[in-house]
Short mmCIF file of C-alpha atoms in Angstrom, two decimals:
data_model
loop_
_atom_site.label_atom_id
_atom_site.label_comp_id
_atom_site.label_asym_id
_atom_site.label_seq_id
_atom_site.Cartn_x
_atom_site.Cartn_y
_atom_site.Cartn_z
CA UNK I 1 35.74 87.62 7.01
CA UNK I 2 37.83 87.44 3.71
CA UNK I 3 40.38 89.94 3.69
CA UNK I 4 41.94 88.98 0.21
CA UNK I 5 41.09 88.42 -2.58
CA UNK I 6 42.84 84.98 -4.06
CA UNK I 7 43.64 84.62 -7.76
CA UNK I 8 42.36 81.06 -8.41
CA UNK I 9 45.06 78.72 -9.60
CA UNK I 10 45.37 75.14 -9.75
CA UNK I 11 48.10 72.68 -10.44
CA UNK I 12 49.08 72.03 -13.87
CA UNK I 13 48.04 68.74 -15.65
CA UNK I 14 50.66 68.75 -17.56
CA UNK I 15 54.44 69.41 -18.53
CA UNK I 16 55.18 70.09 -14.85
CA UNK I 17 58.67 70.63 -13.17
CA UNK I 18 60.48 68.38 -11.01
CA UNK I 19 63.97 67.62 -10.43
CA UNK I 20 65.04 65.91 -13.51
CA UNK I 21 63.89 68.64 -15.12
CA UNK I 22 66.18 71.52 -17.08
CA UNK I 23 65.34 75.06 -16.62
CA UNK I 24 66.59 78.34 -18.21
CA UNK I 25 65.28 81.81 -17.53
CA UNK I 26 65.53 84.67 -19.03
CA UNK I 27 63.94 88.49 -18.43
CA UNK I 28 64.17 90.70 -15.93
CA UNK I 29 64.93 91.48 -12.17
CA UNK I 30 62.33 88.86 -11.05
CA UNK I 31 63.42 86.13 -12.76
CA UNK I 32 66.62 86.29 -11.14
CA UNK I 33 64.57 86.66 -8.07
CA UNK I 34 62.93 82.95 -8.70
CA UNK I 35 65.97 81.43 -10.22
CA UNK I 36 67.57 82.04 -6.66
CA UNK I 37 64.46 79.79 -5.22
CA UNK I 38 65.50 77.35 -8.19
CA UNK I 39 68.91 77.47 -6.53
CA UNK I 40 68.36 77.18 -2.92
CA UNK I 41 66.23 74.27 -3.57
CA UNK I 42 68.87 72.62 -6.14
CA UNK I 43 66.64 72.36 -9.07
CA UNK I 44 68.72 71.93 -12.68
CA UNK I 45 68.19 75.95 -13.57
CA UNK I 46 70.47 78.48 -15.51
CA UNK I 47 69.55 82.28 -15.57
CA UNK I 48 70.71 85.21 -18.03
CA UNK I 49 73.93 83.94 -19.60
CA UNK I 50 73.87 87.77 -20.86
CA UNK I 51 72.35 89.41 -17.46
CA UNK I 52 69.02 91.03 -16.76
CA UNK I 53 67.11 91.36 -20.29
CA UNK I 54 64.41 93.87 -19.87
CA UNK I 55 61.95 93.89 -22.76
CA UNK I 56 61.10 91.12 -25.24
CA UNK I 57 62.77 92.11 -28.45
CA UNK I 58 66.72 91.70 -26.49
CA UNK I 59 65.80 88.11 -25.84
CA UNK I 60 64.43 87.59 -29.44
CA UNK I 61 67.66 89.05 -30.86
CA UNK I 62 70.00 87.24 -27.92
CA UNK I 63 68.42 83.94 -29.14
CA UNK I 64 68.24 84.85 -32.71
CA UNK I 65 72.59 85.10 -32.19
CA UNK I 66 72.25 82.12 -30.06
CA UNK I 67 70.74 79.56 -32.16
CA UNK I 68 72.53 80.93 -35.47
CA UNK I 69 75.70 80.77 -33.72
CA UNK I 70 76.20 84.42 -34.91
CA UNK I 71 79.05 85.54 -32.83
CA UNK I 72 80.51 88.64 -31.75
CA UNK I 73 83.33 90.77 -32.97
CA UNK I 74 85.09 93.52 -31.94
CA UNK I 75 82.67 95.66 -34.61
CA UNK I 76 79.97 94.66 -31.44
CA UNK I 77 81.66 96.28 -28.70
CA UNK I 78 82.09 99.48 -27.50
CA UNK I 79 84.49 101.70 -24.70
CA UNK I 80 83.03 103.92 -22.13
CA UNK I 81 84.14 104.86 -19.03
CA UNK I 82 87.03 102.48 -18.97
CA UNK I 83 84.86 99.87 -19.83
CA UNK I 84 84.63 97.45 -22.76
CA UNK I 85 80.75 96.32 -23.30
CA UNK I 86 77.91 95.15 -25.95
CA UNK I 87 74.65 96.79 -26.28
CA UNK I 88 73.09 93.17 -26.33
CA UNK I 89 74.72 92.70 -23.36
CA UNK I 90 74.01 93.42 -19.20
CA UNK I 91 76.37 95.21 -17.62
CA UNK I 92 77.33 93.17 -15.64
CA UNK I 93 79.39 91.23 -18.40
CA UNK I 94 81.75 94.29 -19.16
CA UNK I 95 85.03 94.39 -18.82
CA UNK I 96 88.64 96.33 -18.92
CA UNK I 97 90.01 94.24 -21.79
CA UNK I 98 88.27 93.73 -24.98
CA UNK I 99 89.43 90.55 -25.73
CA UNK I 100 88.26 89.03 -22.34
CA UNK I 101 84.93 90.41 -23.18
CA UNK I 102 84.53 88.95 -26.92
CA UNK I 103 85.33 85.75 -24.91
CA UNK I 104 82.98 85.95 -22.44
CA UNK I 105 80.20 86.76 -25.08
CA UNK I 106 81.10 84.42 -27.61
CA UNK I 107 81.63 81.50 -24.50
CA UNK I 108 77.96 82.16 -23.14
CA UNK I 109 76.79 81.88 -27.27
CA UNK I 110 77.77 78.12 -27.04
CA UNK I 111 76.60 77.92 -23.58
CA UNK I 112 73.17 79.21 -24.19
CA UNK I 113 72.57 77.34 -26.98
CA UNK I 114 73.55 74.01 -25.12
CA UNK I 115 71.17 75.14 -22.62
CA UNK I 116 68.35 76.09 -25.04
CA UNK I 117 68.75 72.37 -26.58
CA UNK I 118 68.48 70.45 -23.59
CA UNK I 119 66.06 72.45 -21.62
CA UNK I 120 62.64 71.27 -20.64
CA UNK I 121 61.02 74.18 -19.56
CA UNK I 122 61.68 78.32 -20.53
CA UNK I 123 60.27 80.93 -18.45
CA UNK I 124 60.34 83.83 -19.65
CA UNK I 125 59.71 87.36 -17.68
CA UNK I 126 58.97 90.49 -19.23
CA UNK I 127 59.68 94.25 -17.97
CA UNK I 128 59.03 96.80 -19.92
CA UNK I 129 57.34 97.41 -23.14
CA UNK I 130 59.99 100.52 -23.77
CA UNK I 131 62.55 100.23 -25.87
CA UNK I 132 66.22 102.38 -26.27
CA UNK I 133 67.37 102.37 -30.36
CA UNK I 134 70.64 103.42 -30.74
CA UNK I 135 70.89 106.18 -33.15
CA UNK I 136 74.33 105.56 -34.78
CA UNK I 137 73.46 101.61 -35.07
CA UNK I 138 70.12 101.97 -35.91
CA UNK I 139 68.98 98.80 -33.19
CA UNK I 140 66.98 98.12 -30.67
CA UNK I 141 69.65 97.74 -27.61
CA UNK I 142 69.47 95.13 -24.40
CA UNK I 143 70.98 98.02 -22.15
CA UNK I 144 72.97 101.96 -22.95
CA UNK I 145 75.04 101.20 -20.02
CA UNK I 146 75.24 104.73 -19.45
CA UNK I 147 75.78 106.42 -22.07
CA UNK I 148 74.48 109.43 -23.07
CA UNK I 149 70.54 110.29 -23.81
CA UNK I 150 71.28 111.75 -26.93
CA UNK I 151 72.76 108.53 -28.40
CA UNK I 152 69.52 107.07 -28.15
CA UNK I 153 65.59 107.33 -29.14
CA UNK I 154 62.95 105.68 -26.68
CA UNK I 155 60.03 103.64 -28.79
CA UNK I 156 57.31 101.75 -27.00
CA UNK I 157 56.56 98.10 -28.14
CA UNK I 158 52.98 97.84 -29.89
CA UNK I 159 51.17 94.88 -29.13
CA UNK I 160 51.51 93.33 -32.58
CA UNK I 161 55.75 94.08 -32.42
CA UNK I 162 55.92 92.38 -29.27
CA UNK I 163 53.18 89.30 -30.61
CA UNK I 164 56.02 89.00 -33.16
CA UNK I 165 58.46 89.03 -31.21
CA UNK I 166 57.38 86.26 -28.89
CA UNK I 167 56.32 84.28 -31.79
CA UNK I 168 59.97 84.24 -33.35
CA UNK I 169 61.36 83.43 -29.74
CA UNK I 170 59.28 80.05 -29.55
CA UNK I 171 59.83 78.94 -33.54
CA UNK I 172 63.19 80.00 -33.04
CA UNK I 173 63.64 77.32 -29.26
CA UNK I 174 61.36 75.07 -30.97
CA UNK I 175 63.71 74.76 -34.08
CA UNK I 176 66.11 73.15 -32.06
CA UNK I 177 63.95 71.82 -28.89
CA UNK I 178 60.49 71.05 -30.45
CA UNK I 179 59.89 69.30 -26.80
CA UNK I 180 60.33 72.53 -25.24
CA UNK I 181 57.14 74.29 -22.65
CA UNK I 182 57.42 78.41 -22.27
CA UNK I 183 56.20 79.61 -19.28
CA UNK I 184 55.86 83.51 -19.58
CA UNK I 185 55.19 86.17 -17.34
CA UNK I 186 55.44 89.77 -16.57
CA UNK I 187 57.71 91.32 -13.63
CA UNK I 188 55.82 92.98 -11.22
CA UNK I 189 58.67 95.77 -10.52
CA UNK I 190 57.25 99.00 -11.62
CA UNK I 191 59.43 100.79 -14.07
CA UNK I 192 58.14 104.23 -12.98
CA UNK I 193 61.16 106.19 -14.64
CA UNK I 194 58.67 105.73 -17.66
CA UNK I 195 56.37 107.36 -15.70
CA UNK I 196 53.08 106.24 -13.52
CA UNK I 197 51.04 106.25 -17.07
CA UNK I 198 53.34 105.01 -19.26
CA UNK I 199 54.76 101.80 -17.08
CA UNK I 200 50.94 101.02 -16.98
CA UNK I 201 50.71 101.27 -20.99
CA UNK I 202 54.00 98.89 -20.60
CA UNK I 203 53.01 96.34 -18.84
CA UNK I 204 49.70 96.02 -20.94
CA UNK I 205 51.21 96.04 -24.11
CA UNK I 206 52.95 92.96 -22.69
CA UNK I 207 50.31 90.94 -21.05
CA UNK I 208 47.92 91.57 -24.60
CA UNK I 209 51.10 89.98 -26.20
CA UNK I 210 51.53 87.24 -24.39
CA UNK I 211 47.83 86.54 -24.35
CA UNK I 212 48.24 86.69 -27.82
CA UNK I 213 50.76 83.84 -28.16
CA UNK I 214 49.63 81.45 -24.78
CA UNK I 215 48.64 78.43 -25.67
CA UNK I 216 48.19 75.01 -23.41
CA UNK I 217 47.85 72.18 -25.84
CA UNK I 218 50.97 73.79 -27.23
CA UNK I 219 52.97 73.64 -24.33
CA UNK I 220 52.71 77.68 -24.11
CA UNK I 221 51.50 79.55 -20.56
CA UNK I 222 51.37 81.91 -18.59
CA UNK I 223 51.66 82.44 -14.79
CA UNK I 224 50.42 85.69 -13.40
CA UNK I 225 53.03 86.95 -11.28
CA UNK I 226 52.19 90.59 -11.94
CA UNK I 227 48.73 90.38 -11.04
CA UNK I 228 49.07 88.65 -7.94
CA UNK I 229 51.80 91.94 -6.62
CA UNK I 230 49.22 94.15 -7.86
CA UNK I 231 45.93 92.35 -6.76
CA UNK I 232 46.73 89.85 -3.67
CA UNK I 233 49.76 92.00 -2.39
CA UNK I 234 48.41 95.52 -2.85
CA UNK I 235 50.53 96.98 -0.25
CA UNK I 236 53.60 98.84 0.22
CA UNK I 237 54.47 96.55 2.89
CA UNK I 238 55.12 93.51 0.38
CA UNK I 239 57.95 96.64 -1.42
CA UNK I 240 61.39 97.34 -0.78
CA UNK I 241 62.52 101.03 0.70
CA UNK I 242 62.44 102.01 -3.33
CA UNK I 243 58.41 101.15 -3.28
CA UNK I 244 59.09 99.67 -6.66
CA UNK I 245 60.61 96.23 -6.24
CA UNK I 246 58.91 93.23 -4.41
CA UNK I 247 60.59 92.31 -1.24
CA UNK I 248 61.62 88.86 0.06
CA UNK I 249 58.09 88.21 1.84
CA UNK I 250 56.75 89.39 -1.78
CA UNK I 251 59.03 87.13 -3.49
CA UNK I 252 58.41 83.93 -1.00
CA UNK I 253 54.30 84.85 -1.45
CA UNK I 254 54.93 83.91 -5.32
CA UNK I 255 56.86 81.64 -5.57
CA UNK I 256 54.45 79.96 -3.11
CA UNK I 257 51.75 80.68 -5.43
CA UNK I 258 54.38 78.69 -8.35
CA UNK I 259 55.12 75.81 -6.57
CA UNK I 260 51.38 75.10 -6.02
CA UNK I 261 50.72 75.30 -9.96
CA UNK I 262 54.11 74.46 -11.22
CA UNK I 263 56.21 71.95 -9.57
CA UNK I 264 55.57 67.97 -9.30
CA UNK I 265 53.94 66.26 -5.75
CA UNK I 266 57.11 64.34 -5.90
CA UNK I 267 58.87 67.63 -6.75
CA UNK I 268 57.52 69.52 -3.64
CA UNK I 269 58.37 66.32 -1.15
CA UNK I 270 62.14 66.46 -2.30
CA UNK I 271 62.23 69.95 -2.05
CA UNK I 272 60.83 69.80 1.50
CA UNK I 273 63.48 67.81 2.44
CA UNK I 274 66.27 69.70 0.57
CA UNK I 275 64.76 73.23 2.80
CA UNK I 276 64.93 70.98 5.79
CA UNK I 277 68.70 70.04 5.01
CA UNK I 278 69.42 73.90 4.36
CA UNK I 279 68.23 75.11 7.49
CA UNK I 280 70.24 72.08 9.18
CA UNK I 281 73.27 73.39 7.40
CA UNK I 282 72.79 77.04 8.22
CA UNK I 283 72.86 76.07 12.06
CA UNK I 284 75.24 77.50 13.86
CA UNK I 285 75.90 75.35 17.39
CA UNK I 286 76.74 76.68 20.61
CA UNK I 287 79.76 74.22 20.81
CA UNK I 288 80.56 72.85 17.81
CA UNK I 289 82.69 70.13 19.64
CA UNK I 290 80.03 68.73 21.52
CA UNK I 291 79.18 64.84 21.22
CA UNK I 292 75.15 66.27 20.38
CA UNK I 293 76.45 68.70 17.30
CA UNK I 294 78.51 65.50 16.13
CA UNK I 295 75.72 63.45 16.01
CA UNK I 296 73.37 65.88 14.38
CA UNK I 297 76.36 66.28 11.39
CA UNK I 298 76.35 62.54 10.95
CA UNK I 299 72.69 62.48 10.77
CA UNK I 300 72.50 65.51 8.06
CA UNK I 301 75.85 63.88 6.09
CA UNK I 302 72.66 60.67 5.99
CA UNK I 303 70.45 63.18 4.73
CA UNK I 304 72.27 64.45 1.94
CA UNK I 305 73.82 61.66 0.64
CA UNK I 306 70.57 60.16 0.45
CA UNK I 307 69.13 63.36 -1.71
CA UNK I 308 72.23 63.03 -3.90
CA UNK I 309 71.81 59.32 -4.24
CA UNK I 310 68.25 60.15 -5.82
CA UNK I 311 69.49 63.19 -7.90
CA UNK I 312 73.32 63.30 -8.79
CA UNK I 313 73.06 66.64 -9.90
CA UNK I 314 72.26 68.06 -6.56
CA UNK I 315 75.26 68.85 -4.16
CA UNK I 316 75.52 70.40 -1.27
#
């Protein structure tokens, strides 16, 4: 008896990932969720030089900046609540002195754009179709950090805007990285402060929009992370205690699904012995003294250095 019912997906024939391969994500919640995985498995990734970007038109204007080495100045900041910030900008880059922040902002501009040069593969996750405009500015912001409603209007993204958008986001990359593969995909956290109705609308708007844009022969594609949370994990079980946010069984379940379509054979042998060296190295011994536990450190010190040996960038 089938109990499921399986998404069909298949490895990739081309463009692939393995472990001379250069990643950068950028999006919301859940790609931070599989750039950890990236991590833990010491694959070449970066994630969200500016934090968490929710919707698609913040990462069009971050690598708009980016690429036109447009940088900030102090006319881009703002103070609230003791706090120094940017409205293109996560929160979690803000800080008590404005001239440490116009650093850090201006730093992560070079940074980016070294990483958008050089990278093999973007993945891209999308949020939310809604959109805060800041009244007094008249822009689209990345995040109000807080400030007051009334500061901003809430627009949602039409298919065609966010078509647009996505189009300038690859001609802009491929100005500088013609090599360059996209990977998109759309977060499966529910942003139900929109409302039941309205995050529905969201996500839509953004899977017609990226449907619009996908493209194989062109090194554009799509991986459907949302559909697998809402068709192959259809239970609160695979949720954290808010209901909205895919826990870590969730998060394991696809990135399971990814490897299968996304990563190299040779790329999912080396990782299988990189998650075998982890859990070595999280052991904790019941004497760590002993002539056994000394043995079993020589023999993982063998393993490691052999890894590293293969792939210099990996340490441990």
């Amino acid at each position: 008896m089938n109990l499921q019912t399986q998404i069909p997906l298949k490895p990739l024939k081309y463009n692939q990932i393995d472990y001379n391969s250069t990643v950068l994500l950028l999006g919301s919640c859940f790609s931070e969720n599989i750039s950890e995985k990236f991590n833990y498995f010491k694959f070449q990734s970066t994630v969200n030089p500016f934090g968490i970007l929710f919707h698609p038109l913040a990462i069009e204007h971050l690598i708009t900046r980016v690429i036109n080495k447009d940088y900030y100045s102090e006319d881009d900041l703002y103070f609230y609540n003791e706090q120094w910030f940017c409205l293109d900008a996560h929160s979690k880059l803000n800080k008590t002195s404005k001239d440490e922040l116009l650093s850090v902002l201006n730093s992560q501009i070079d940074e980016t754009l070294d990483n958008l040069v050089n990278a093999s593969h973007v993945i891209i996750t999308l949020g939310t179709s809604w959109v805060y405009r800041h009244i007094e500015s008249d822009k689209v912001v990345a995040n109000c950090h807080k400030l007051p409603q009334k500061q901003f209007l809430k627009e949602l993204g039409s298919v065609d805007t966010i078509t647009e958008s996505l189009q300038a986001i690859i001609a802009l990359v491929k100005s500088v990285n013609p090599e360059v593969s996209f990977l998109f995909t759309v977060s499966p956290v529910r942003h139900i402060k929109d409302g039941f109705i309205e995050n529905t609308q969201s996500k839509a708007h953004l899977i017609a929009a990226i449907h619009n844009v996908v493209e194989p022969r062109n090194s554009l594609y799509y991986f459907p992370s949302y559909e697998i949370m809402m068709d192959e994990l259809r239970d609160y079980r695979f949720y954290n205690a808010d209901m909205l946010h895919p826990n870590e069984v969730a998060i394991d379940y696809i990135w399971g699904k990814f490897k299968t379509v996304w990563l190299l054979a040779d790329a999912l042998q080396t990782l299988d012995k990189i998650a075998a060296i982890q859990a070595k190295k999280a052991h904790r011994p019941f004497n760590s003294n002993s002539e056994a536990h000394q043995k079993f450190l020589s023999k993982l010190q063998l393993e490691m250095e052999d890894v590293c040996a293969k792939f210099p960038h990996i340490s441990f």
